CSV table of C-alpha atoms in Angstrom, one decimal:
chain,number,residue,atom,x,y,z
Z,1,MET,CA,118.2,30.9,-13.6
Z,2,ARG,CA,116.5,28.3,-11.4
Z,3,SER,CA,118.9,26.3,-9.2
Z,4,PRO,CA,118.8,22.6,-9.7
Z,5,HIS,CA,118.2,22.2,-6.0
Z,6,HIS,CA,115.2,24.6,-5.8
Z,7,ILE,CA,112.3,23.1,-3.9
Z,8,PRO,CA,108.8,24.3,-5.1
Z,9,THR,CA,106.8,26.3,-2.7
Z,10,HIS,CA,103.4,24.5,-3.4
Z,11,PRO,CA,103.5,20.8,-2.8
Z,12,HIS,CA,102.1,18.4,-5.5
Z,13,PRO,CA,98.5,17.2,-4.9
Z,14,TYR,CA,99.6,13.7,-4.7
Z,15,ASP,CA,102.1,14.6,-2.1
Z,16,VAL,CA,99.3,15.8,0.4
Z,17,PRO,CA,98.8,13.2,3.1
Z,18,TYR,CA,95.3,11.3,3.0
Z,19,GLU,CA,92.7,12.3,5.7
Z,20,GLU,CA,89.6,10.3,6.5
Z,21,PRO,CA,86.3,12.2,5.7
Z,22,PRO,CA,84.2,13.0,8.7
Z,23,ALA,CA,81.7,10.4,9.6
Z,24,PRO,CA,78.0,11.3,8.7
Z,25,PRO,CA,75.7,12.1,11.6
Z,26,THR,CA,73.9,9.2,13.1
Z,27,THR,CA,70.3,8.6,11.8
Z,28,HIS,CA,69.1,5.7,14.0
Z,29,ARG,CA,66.0,7.7,15.1
Z,30,ARG,CA,64.9,8.7,11.6
Z,31,THR,CA,65.4,5.2,10.3
Z,32,GLY,CA,63.1,3.9,13.1
Z,33,ARG,CA,60.4,6.4,12.1
Z,34,ARG,CA,60.6,5.4,8.5
Z,35,ARG,CA,60.3,1.8,9.4
Z,36,ARG,CA,57.2,2.5,11.6
Z,37,ARG,CA,55.6,4.7,9.0
Z,38,GLY,CA,56.2,2.1,6.4
Z,39,HIS,CA,54.6,-0.6,8.6
Z,40,PHE,CA,51.4,1.6,9.1
Z,41,PHE,CA,50.9,2.2,5.4
Z,42,SER,CA,51.5,-1.4,4.6
Z,43,GLY,CA,48.6,-2.3,6.9
Z,44,LEU,CA,46.2,0.3,5.5
Z,45,PRO,CA,45.0,-1.5,2.4
Z,46,PHE,CA,43.8,-4.5,4.4
Z,47,ALA,CA,41.7,-2.2,6.7
Z,48,LEU,CA,40.3,-0.5,3.6
Z,49,LYS,CA,39.4,-3.9,2.1
Z,50,THR,CA,37.7,-4.9,5.4
Z,51,VAL,CA,35.7,-1.8,5.6
Z,52,ALA,CA,34.7,-2.0,2.0
Z,53,SER,CA,33.7,-5.6,2.4
Z,54,LEU,CA,31.5,-4.7,5.4
Z,55,LEU,CA,29.9,-1.9,3.4
Z,56,VAL,CA,29.2,-4.2,0.5
Z,57,LEU,CA,27.8,-6.8,2.8
Z,58,ALA,CA,25.6,-4.3,4.5
Z,59,ALA,CA,24.3,-2.9,1.2
Z,60,PHE,CA,23.6,-6.4,0.0
Z,61,LEU,CA,21.7,-7.3,3.1
Z,62,THR,CA,19.7,-4.0,3.0
Z,63,LEU,CA,18.9,-4.6,-0.7
Z,64,ALA,CA,17.8,-8.1,0.0
Z,65,ASP,CA,15.7,-6.9,2.9
Z,66,ARG,CA,14.0,-4.2,0.7
Z,67,TRP,CA,13.4,-6.7,-2.0
Z,68,ALA,CA,11.7,-9.0,0.5
Z,69,VAL,CA,9.5,-6.2,1.7
Z,70,LEU,CA,8.5,-5.3,-1.9
Z,71,TYR,CA,7.7,-9.0,-2.6
Z,72,ALA,CA,5.7,-9.3,0.6
Z,73,GLU,CA,3.7,-6.1,-0.1
Z,74,HIS,CA,2.9,-7.3,-3.6
Z,75,ARG,CA,1.7,-10.7,-2.3
Z,76,ALA,CA,-0.4,-9.1,0.4
Z,77,ALA,CA,-2.0,-6.7,-2.0
Z,78,ASP,CA,-3.1,-9.5,-4.3
Z,79,THR,CA,-4.4,-11.5,-1.4
Z,80,LEU,CA,-6.5,-8.6,0.0
Z,81,LYS,CA,-7.9,-7.9,-3.5
Z,82,ASP,CA,-9.1,-11.5,-3.8
Z,83,ARG,CA,-10.4,-12.0,-0.3
Z,84,LEU,CA,-12.1,-8.7,0.0
Z,85,ARG,CA,-13.4,-8.8,-3.6
Z,86,LEU,CA,-12.0,-5.4,-4.6
Z,87,THR,CA,-12.0,-4.0,-8.1
Z,88,ALA,CA,-8.3,-3.0,-7.8
Z,89,ALA,CA,-5.4,-4.1,-5.7
Z,90,PRO,CA,-4.8,-1.9,-2.6
Z,91,GLU,CA,-1.6,-0.2,-1.7
Z,92,VAL,CA,0.3,-2.1,1.1
Z,93,GLU,CA,3.2,-0.5,3.0
Z,94,ILE,CA,5.1,-2.6,5.6
Z,95,ASP,CA,6.9,-0.5,8.1
Z,96,GLY,CA,9.8,-1.4,10.3
Z,97,PHE,CA,13.5,-2.2,9.5
Z,98,PRO,CA,14.8,-4.7,9.1
Z,99,PHE,CA,11.9,-6.7,7.7
Z,100,LEU,CA,13.4,-10.3,7.5
Z,101,PRO,CA,13.8,-10.7,11.3
Z,102,GLN,CA,10.2,-9.6,11.7
Z,103,LEU,CA,9.1,-12.2,9.2
Z,104,VAL,CA,11.1,-14.9,10.8
Z,105,GLY,CA,9.5,-14.0,14.2
Z,106,LYS,CA,6.0,-14.0,12.6
Z,107,ARG,CA,5.3,-10.5,13.9
Z,108,LEU,CA,5.2,-7.2,12.0
Z,109,ASP,CA,5.3,-3.8,13.7
Z,110,SER,CA,2.7,-2.1,11.4
Z,111,VAL,CA,1.2,-2.4,8.0
Z,112,LYS,CA,-0.6,0.4,6.2
Z,113,VAL,CA,-3.2,-0.5,3.6
Z,114,THR,CA,-4.9,2.0,1.3
Z,115,VAL,CA,-7.9,0.8,-0.7
Z,116,PRO,CA,-9.3,3.2,-3.4
Z,117,ASP,CA,-12.8,3.3,-4.7
Z,118,VAL,CA,-14.8,1.2,-2.3
Z,119,ALA,CA,-18.5,0.9,-3.0
Z,120,ALA,CA,-20.7,1.9,-0.1
Z,121,ASP,CA,-24.4,1.9,-0.8
Z,122,ARG,CA,-25.2,4.7,-3.3
Z,123,VAL,CA,-21.8,6.4,-3.1
Z,124,THR,CA,-18.2,5.5,-3.5
Z,125,LEU,CA,-15.6,5.9,-0.8
Z,126,ALA,CA,-12.7,7.7,-2.5
Z,127,ALA,CA,-10.1,6.1,-0.2
Z,128,VAL,CA,-10.0,3.8,2.8
Z,129,SER,CA,-6.6,4.1,4.6
Z,130,ALA,CA,-5.9,1.9,7.6
Z,131,THR,CA,-2.8,1.0,9.6
Z,132,ALA,CA,-2.7,-2.3,11.4
Z,133,HIS,CA,-0.4,-2.6,14.5
Z,134,ASP,CA,1.4,-5.6,16.0
Z,135,ILE,CA,0.3,-8.1,13.3
Z,136,ARG,CA,0.7,-11.8,14.1
Z,137,LEU,CA,1.4,-14.0,11.1
Z,138,ASP,CA,-0.1,-17.5,10.8
Z,139,GLY,CA,2.0,-20.1,9.0
Z,140,ASP,CA,4.7,-22.8,9.3
Z,141,GLY,CA,7.5,-20.5,8.2
Z,142,PRO,CA,8.5,-17.2,6.5
Z,143,THR,CA,7.6,-18.7,3.1
Z,144,SER,CA,4.3,-20.2,4.1
Z,145,VAL,CA,2.2,-17.4,5.6
Z,146,ARG,CA,-1.5,-18.3,5.4
Z,147,GLY,CA,-3.0,-15.3,7.1
Z,148,ALA,CA,-2.6,-12.7,9.8
Z,149,ARG,CA,-4.3,-11.5,13.0
Z,150,VAL,CA,-4.7,-7.8,13.7
Z,151,PRO,CA,-5.2,-6.9,17.4
Z,152,ARG,CA,-5.6,-3.2,16.7
Z,153,LEU,CA,-6.3,-1.1,13.6
Z,154,ASP,CA,-7.0,2.6,13.0
Z,155,GLY,CA,-7.6,4.6,9.9
Z,156,ASP,CA,-9.6,7.1,7.8
Z,157,VAL,CA,-12.4,7.0,5.3
Z,158,LEU,CA,-12.9,9.7,2.7
Z,159,LEU,CA,-16.2,10.3,1.0
Z,160,SER,CA,-15.1,12.7,-1.7
Z,161,PHE,CA,-17.2,15.7,-2.8
Z,162,ALA,CA,-15.8,15.2,-6.3
Z,163,ASP,CA,-17.1,11.6,-6.4
Z,164,MET,CA,-20.5,12.7,-5.1
Z,165,ASN,CA,-20.8,15.4,-7.7
Z,166,ARG,CA,-20.1,12.9,-10.4
Z,167,GLU,CA,-22.2,10.0,-9.0
Z,168,LEU,CA,-25.2,11.8,-7.4
Z,169,GLY,CA,-25.3,15.1,-9.1
Z,170,ALA,CA,-24.6,14.0,-12.7
Z,171,SER,CA,-22.6,17.2,-13.2
Z,172,GLN,CA,-25.7,19.3,-12.4
Z,173,VAL,CA,-25.6,19.3,-8.6
Z,174,THR,CA,-22.6,20.1,-6.4
Z,175,PHE,CA,-21.8,19.2,-2.8
Z,176,THR,CA,-19.6,21.5,-0.7
Z,177,GLY,CA,-18.7,21.7,2.9
Z,178,ALA,CA,-20.7,24.2,5.0
Z,179,GLY,CA,-19.4,23.5,8.5
Z,180,ARG,CA,-18.2,20.6,10.6
Z,181,ASP,CA,-21.3,18.6,10.1
Z,182,ARG,CA,-23.1,20.2,7.2
Z,183,VAL,CA,-23.0,19.9,3.4
Z,184,ALA,CA,-24.5,22.4,1.1
Z,185,VAL,CA,-26.3,21.1,-2.1
Z,186,ARG,CA,-26.6,23.5,-5.0
Z,187,GLY,CA,-27.4,23.0,-8.7
Z,188,THR,CA,-30.2,22.3,-11.1
Z,189,LEU,CA,-32.6,19.4,-11.3
Z,190,PRO,CA,-34.5,18.6,-14.6
Z,191,VAL,CA,-38.2,18.1,-14.0
Z,192,ALA,CA,-40.7,17.7,-16.9
Z,193,GLY,CA,-38.4,19.4,-19.3
Z,194,HIS,CA,-37.6,22.3,-17.0
Z,195,ASP,CA,-34.3,22.9,-15.2
Z,196,LEU,CA,-35.2,23.9,-11.7
Z,197,ARG,CA,-32.7,25.4,-9.3
Z,198,LEU,CA,-32.1,23.1,-6.4
Z,199,ARG,CA,-31.0,24.1,-2.9
Z,200,ALA,CA,-30.7,21.8,0.2
Z,201,ASP,CA,-28.7,21.4,3.3
Z,202,VAL,CA,-27.5,18.0,4.5
Z,203,ARG,CA,-26.6,17.3,8.1
Z,204,VAL,CA,-24.1,14.5,8.6
Z,205,ALA,CA,-23.9,12.4,11.8
Z,206,ARG,CA,-22.8,9.0,13.0
Z,207,ASP,CA,-25.4,6.3,13.0
Z,208,GLY,CA,-24.3,3.8,15.6
Z,209,GLU,CA,-20.8,2.4,15.4
Z,210,ARG,CA,-20.8,1.4,11.7
Z,211,GLY,CA,-23.0,3.9,9.8
Z,212,VAL,CA,-23.2,7.5,8.7
Z,213,ASP,CA,-26.6,9.1,8.5
Z,214,THR,CA,-27.7,12.2,6.6
Z,215,ARG,CA,-30.7,14.4,7.3
Z,216,ILE,CA,-31.9,16.7,4.4
Z,217,GLY,CA,-33.2,20.1,5.3
Z,218,GLY,CA,-34.1,23.3,3.6
Z,219,MET,CA,-35.0,21.6,0.3
Z,220,ARG,CA,-36.4,23.9,-2.3
Z,221,LEU,CA,-36.8,24.0,-6.1
Z,222,ASP,CA,-37.0,27.4,-7.8
Z,223,ILE,CA,-39.1,27.7,-11.0
Z,224,GLY,CA,-37.2,30.7,-12.3
Z,225,GLU,CA,-38.5,33.8,-10.5
Z,226,LEU,CA,-42.1,32.6,-10.7
Z,227,ALA,CA,-42.6,30.1,-7.9
Z,228,THR,CA,-40.8,27.9,-5.3
Z,229,TYR,CA,-41.5,24.3,-4.5
Z,230,ARG,CA,-40.8,22.9,-1.1
Z,231,PRO,CA,-41.6,19.2,-0.7
Z,232,GLY,CA,-43.7,18.3,2.3
Z,233,THR,CA,-47.2,18.5,3.8
Z,234,ARG,CA,-46.9,21.5,6.1
Z,235,ALA,CA,-48.6,24.8,5.2
Z,236,SER,CA,-45.2,26.4,4.4
Z,237,GLN,CA,-44.4,23.6,2.0
Z,238,GLY,CA,-45.8,23.0,-1.4
Z,239,LEU,CA,-45.7,25.3,-4.5
Z,240,HIS,CA,-45.9,29.0,-3.8
Z,241,LEU,CA,-45.5,32.3,-5.7
Z,242,THR,CA,-42.4,34.2,-5.0
Z,243,ARG,CA,-42.6,37.7,-3.6
Z,244,ALA,CA,-41.8,39.1,-7.0
Z,245,SER,CA,-44.4,37.1,-8.9
Z,246,ALA,CA,-47.1,37.9,-6.1
Z,247,ALA,CA,-46.3,41.6,-6.5
Z,248,ALA,CA,-46.6,41.3,-10.3
Z,249,LEU,CA,-50.0,39.6,-9.8
Z,250,ALA,CA,-51.2,42.5,-7.8
Z,251,ARG,CA,-50.3,44.9,-10.6
Z,252,GLU,CA,-51.8,42.9,-13.5
Z,253,THR,CA,-55.5,43.4,-13.6
Z,254,ARG,CA,-56.3,40.4,-15.8
Z,255,LYS,CA,-54.5,38.0,-13.6
Z,256,ALA,CA,-55.8,39.4,-10.4
Z,257,ARG,CA,-59.4,39.2,-11.6
Z,258,ALA,CA,-58.8,35.5,-12.7
Z,259,VAL,CA,-57.5,34.7,-9.2
Z,260,LEU,CA,-60.4,36.4,-7.5
Z,261,ALA,CA,-62.9,34.5,-9.7
Z,262,VAL,CA,-62.0,31.2,-7.8
Z,263,PRO,CA,-64.0,30.9,-4.6
Z,264,SER,CA,-61.4,28.8,-2.8
Z,265,VAL,CA,-58.8,31.4,-3.5
Z,266,VAL,CA,-61.0,34.1,-2.2
Z,267,ARG,CA,-61.5,32.2,1.0
Z,268,ALA,CA,-57.8,31.5,1.3
Z,269,LEU,CA,-57.1,35.2,0.8
Z,270,GLY,CA,-59.7,36.1,3.5
Z,271,VAL,CA,-61.4,38.8,1.3
Z,272,PRO,CA,-65.1,39.5,1.9
Z,273,ASP,CA,-67.4,38.6,-0.9
Z,274,ALA,CA,-68.8,42.1,-1.2
Z,275,THR,CA,-65.2,43.4,-1.7
Z,276,VAL,CA,-64.5,40.8,-4.4
Z,277,ARG,CA,-67.7,41.7,-6.3
Z,278,GLU,CA,-66.9,45.4,-6.2
Z,279,ALA,CA,-63.3,44.7,-7.4
Z,280,GLN,CA,-64.6,42.6,-10.3
Z,281,ARG,CA,-66.7,45.6,-11.5
Z,282,SER,CA,-64.3,48.5,-10.8
Z,283,ASP,CA,-60.6,48.8,-11.7
Z,284,THR,CA,-60.3,51.4,-8.9
Z,285,ALA,CA,-61.7,49.0,-6.3
Z,286,LEU,CA,-59.5,46.2,-7.7
Z,287,SER,CA,-56.4,48.4,-7.4
Z,288,ARG,CA,-57.5,49.3,-3.9
Z,289,LEU,CA,-57.8,45.6,-3.0
Z,290,THR,CA,-54.6,44.4,-4.6
Z,291,GLY,CA,-52.6,47.4,-3.5
Z,292,ARG,CA,-52.8,46.5,0.1
Z,293,PRO,CA,-49.5,45.1,1.6
Z,294,GLU,CA,-51.3,42.1,3.1
Z,295,PHE,CA,-52.6,41.0,-0.4
Z,296,VAL,CA,-49.1,40.1,-1.5
Z,297,ARG,CA,-48.4,38.2,1.6
Z,298,GLN,CA,-51.7,36.3,1.3
Z,299,ALA,CA,-51.0,35.5,-2.3
Z,300,MET,CA,-47.7,34.0,-1.4
Z,301,ARG,CA,-49.4,31.6,1.0
Z,302,LEU,CA,-51.5,30.1,-1.7
Z,303,ASN,CA,-50.5,26.5,-2.5
Z,304,LEU,CA,-50.6,26.4,-6.3
Z,305,LEU,CA,-50.6,22.6,-6.3
Z,306,ASP,CA,-54.1,22.7,-4.7
Z,307,LEU,CA,-55.2,25.1,-7.5
Z,308,ALA,CA,-53.8,22.8,-10.2
Z,309,LEU,CA,-56.3,20.1,-9.4
Z,310,ALA,CA,-59.5,22.2,-9.6
Z,311,HIS,CA,-58.4,25.1,-11.8
Z,312,PRO,CA,-55.6,24.1,-14.3
Z,313,GLU,CA,-56.6,27.0,-16.5
Z,314,LEU,CA,-55.8,29.5,-13.8
Z,315,LEU,CA,-52.2,28.2,-13.5
Z,316,ASP,CA,-51.8,28.5,-17.3
Z,317,ARG,CA,-52.7,32.2,-16.9
Z,318,LEU,CA,-50.1,32.5,-14.2
Z,319,GLY,CA,-47.5,31.1,-16.6
Z,320,LEU,CA,-47.1,27.7,-15.0
Z,321,ASP,CA,-46.8,24.5,-17.1
Z,322,PRO,CA,-49.4,21.9,-16.0
Z,323,ALA,CA,-47.0,19.1,-16.8
Z,324,LEU,CA,-44.5,20.6,-14.5
Z,325,LEU,CA,-47.0,20.8,-11.7
Z,326,ASP,CA,-48.0,17.2,-12.1
Z,327,ALA,CA,-44.3,16.1,-12.0
Z,328,LEU,CA,-43.8,18.2,-8.8
Z,329,SER,CA,-46.7,16.5,-7.1
Z,330,GLN,CA,-44.9,13.2,-7.6
Z,331,LEU,CA,-41.6,14.5,-6.4
Z,332,THR,CA,-42.3,14.0,-2.7
Z,333,ARG,CA,-39.9,14.8,0.1
Z,334,PRO,CA,-38.8,11.2,0.7
Z,335,VAL,CA,-38.1,10.8,-3.1
Z,336,LEU,CA,-36.0,14.0,-3.2
Z,337,ALA,CA,-34.3,13.2,0.1
Z,338,ASP,CA,-33.3,9.8,-1.2
Z,339,ARG,CA,-31.7,11.3,-4.2
Z,340,LEU,CA,-29.5,13.5,-2.1
Z,341,SER,CA,-28.8,11.0,0.7
Z,342,LEU,CA,-25.1,10.5,1.5
Z,343,ALA,CA,-25.6,7.8,4.1
Z,344,PHE,CA,-23.5,4.6,4.1
Z,345,ARG,CA,-22.4,1.8,6.3
Z,346,LEU,CA,-19.1,0.1,6.7
Z,347,PRO,CA,-18.9,-3.5,5.6
Z,348,GLU,CA,-19.1,-6.0,8.5
Z,349,PRO,CA,-15.7,-7.9,8.8
Z,350,PRO,CA,-15.7,-11.7,8.9
Z,351,SER,CA,-14.2,-11.6,12.4
Z,352,GLY,CA,-13.5,-8.9,15.0
Z,353,GLU,CA,-15.0,-5.4,15.1
Z,354,LEU,CA,-14.9,-2.4,12.9
Z,355,ARG,CA,-16.2,0.9,14.3
Z,356,LEU,CA,-16.7,4.5,13.4
Z,357,ARG,CA,-15.2,7.0,15.9
Z,358,ASP,CA,-15.6,10.4,14.4
Z,359,VAL,CA,-17.4,12.0,11.4
Z,360,ARG,CA,-16.7,15.5,10.2
Z,361,VAL,CA,-17.1,17.5,7.0
Z,362,ALA,CA,-13.8,18.7,5.5
Z,363,LYS,CA,-13.0,20.8,2.5
Z,364,ASP,CA,-12.5,17.8,0.2
Z,365,GLY,CA,-15.4,15.7,1.5
Z,366,ILE,CA,-16.7,13.8,4.5
Z,367,ARG,CA,-13.9,12.2,6.6
Z,368,VAL,CA,-14.5,9.4,9.0
Z,369,ARG,CA,-12.2,7.9,11.6
Z,370,ILE,CA,-12.4,4.2,12.0
Z,371,GLU,CA,-11.1,1.7,14.6
Z,372,GLY,CA,-10.9,-2.1,14.6
Z,373,SER,CA,-9.9,-4.9,16.9
Z,374,GLY,CA,-9.6,-8.6,16.8
Z,375,LEU,CA,-9.5,-8.7,13.0
Z,376,ALA,CA,-8.2,-11.6,10.9
Z,377,VAL,CA,-7.2,-12.0,7.3
Z,378,GLY,CA,-7.0,-15.4,5.8
Z,379,PRO,CA,-8.5,-18.8,6.7
C-alpha cells in the first residue's frame, strides 16, 4: 500500500524548469550574398532591353540601307536603259556597306552593270558586264542625283557562240572555239537547191582600241564526194574534182573520152595530141593513159568553172548541175567571208574613252576585256 507521503520518482513535465533554446547560428554573410545576388538579377532585364533595342535599331538601319540600295539600283537601271537606248533594263549592283553615307557623300565605291543582248554590227553581244570604280555623283543632294562621273571602268564582253549559231548560221552552221584566237566554222550552206558542206577557219584579233577584226581562211564548199569549191582567183581555188571523183573518171571510159574531146582540157592535162588520138580509138591506149598516177593529179587541177562556160554539156556528163555552177560563180570570196564575219566595234561613248584590252576565244564564245576612263552618265 502506497504511503500518503510517497514522492514520485519521475517529476511531472510541468515541474521541469524552462531553458532557453540555443540561438541559431549567425547568417550575416549569407544574407549579404542573397542581397547582392538579388540586386544583380534585378538589373539584368534592363540590360537585356538595352541590347534588344540596339539590335532592333541596327536591324532597322540595315533594312533601311538595303531598301535604299534596291531603290537606287532600280532607278539607275531605268536611267541607263533610256539614255543608252537599250531594249531591256540592265542589272545594276551597288557595292559597299553602308550605302546611305556614300550617297550623302556623293561618292560610291563601285557599281557593277550587266547589259544583256547589245547589238553590235551583224552580231549580238550576249552580255556586257562592267564595274565602275570611285563614282562621283552630280546633284544637289541624295534625292536629286542628276548624273555620275566614272574615273575608271573595267569589264568583259561576251560574243556567244550560241548567239552566232542562231543569228549567222540559221541553225545550219556552227561556230566553235579552235584555239586562243581561232574559231572553226562547220555546217551546210544551201546553194541553188543543194546543201553544200561548209568548212572555214576564222582568226580573231583586235582592230585598234575599239574593234574586233576577223580573217576568214580555209574556206571550202564540198559538193558531196564529187567536187570542192574554194572561192578565190588563185590556181588552187575554184571548183575542182575530188581525188575520189578524179579516180572514178579515170576508170569510166565514156567520161574519160568526153573529157579528152575538149582541146582546152587536153592542153591543161599536158597530154600530147597523138596520145589523145590513139586513146580515142583504142580502149587499151585509153586505159594506159588514164591509168597513169599523174592523170588523176592533173584531173584534180582542172577548174570546172572554166569548163562550165565553154562546155556545159561536159559538166552534165560529170554529174554537176549547171545551175549550181552558175550560183557558185557568184559566190565570191568577199561575199562568203562577209557572211561568216564576226567583226564588231564598241559604241563610242558621249564622253571619255572606252578601249579593248584583250581578245581571246573561249569555250562559250569570244571574250573581250574592256577599259574605260573619264566616262560620264547624265547631262
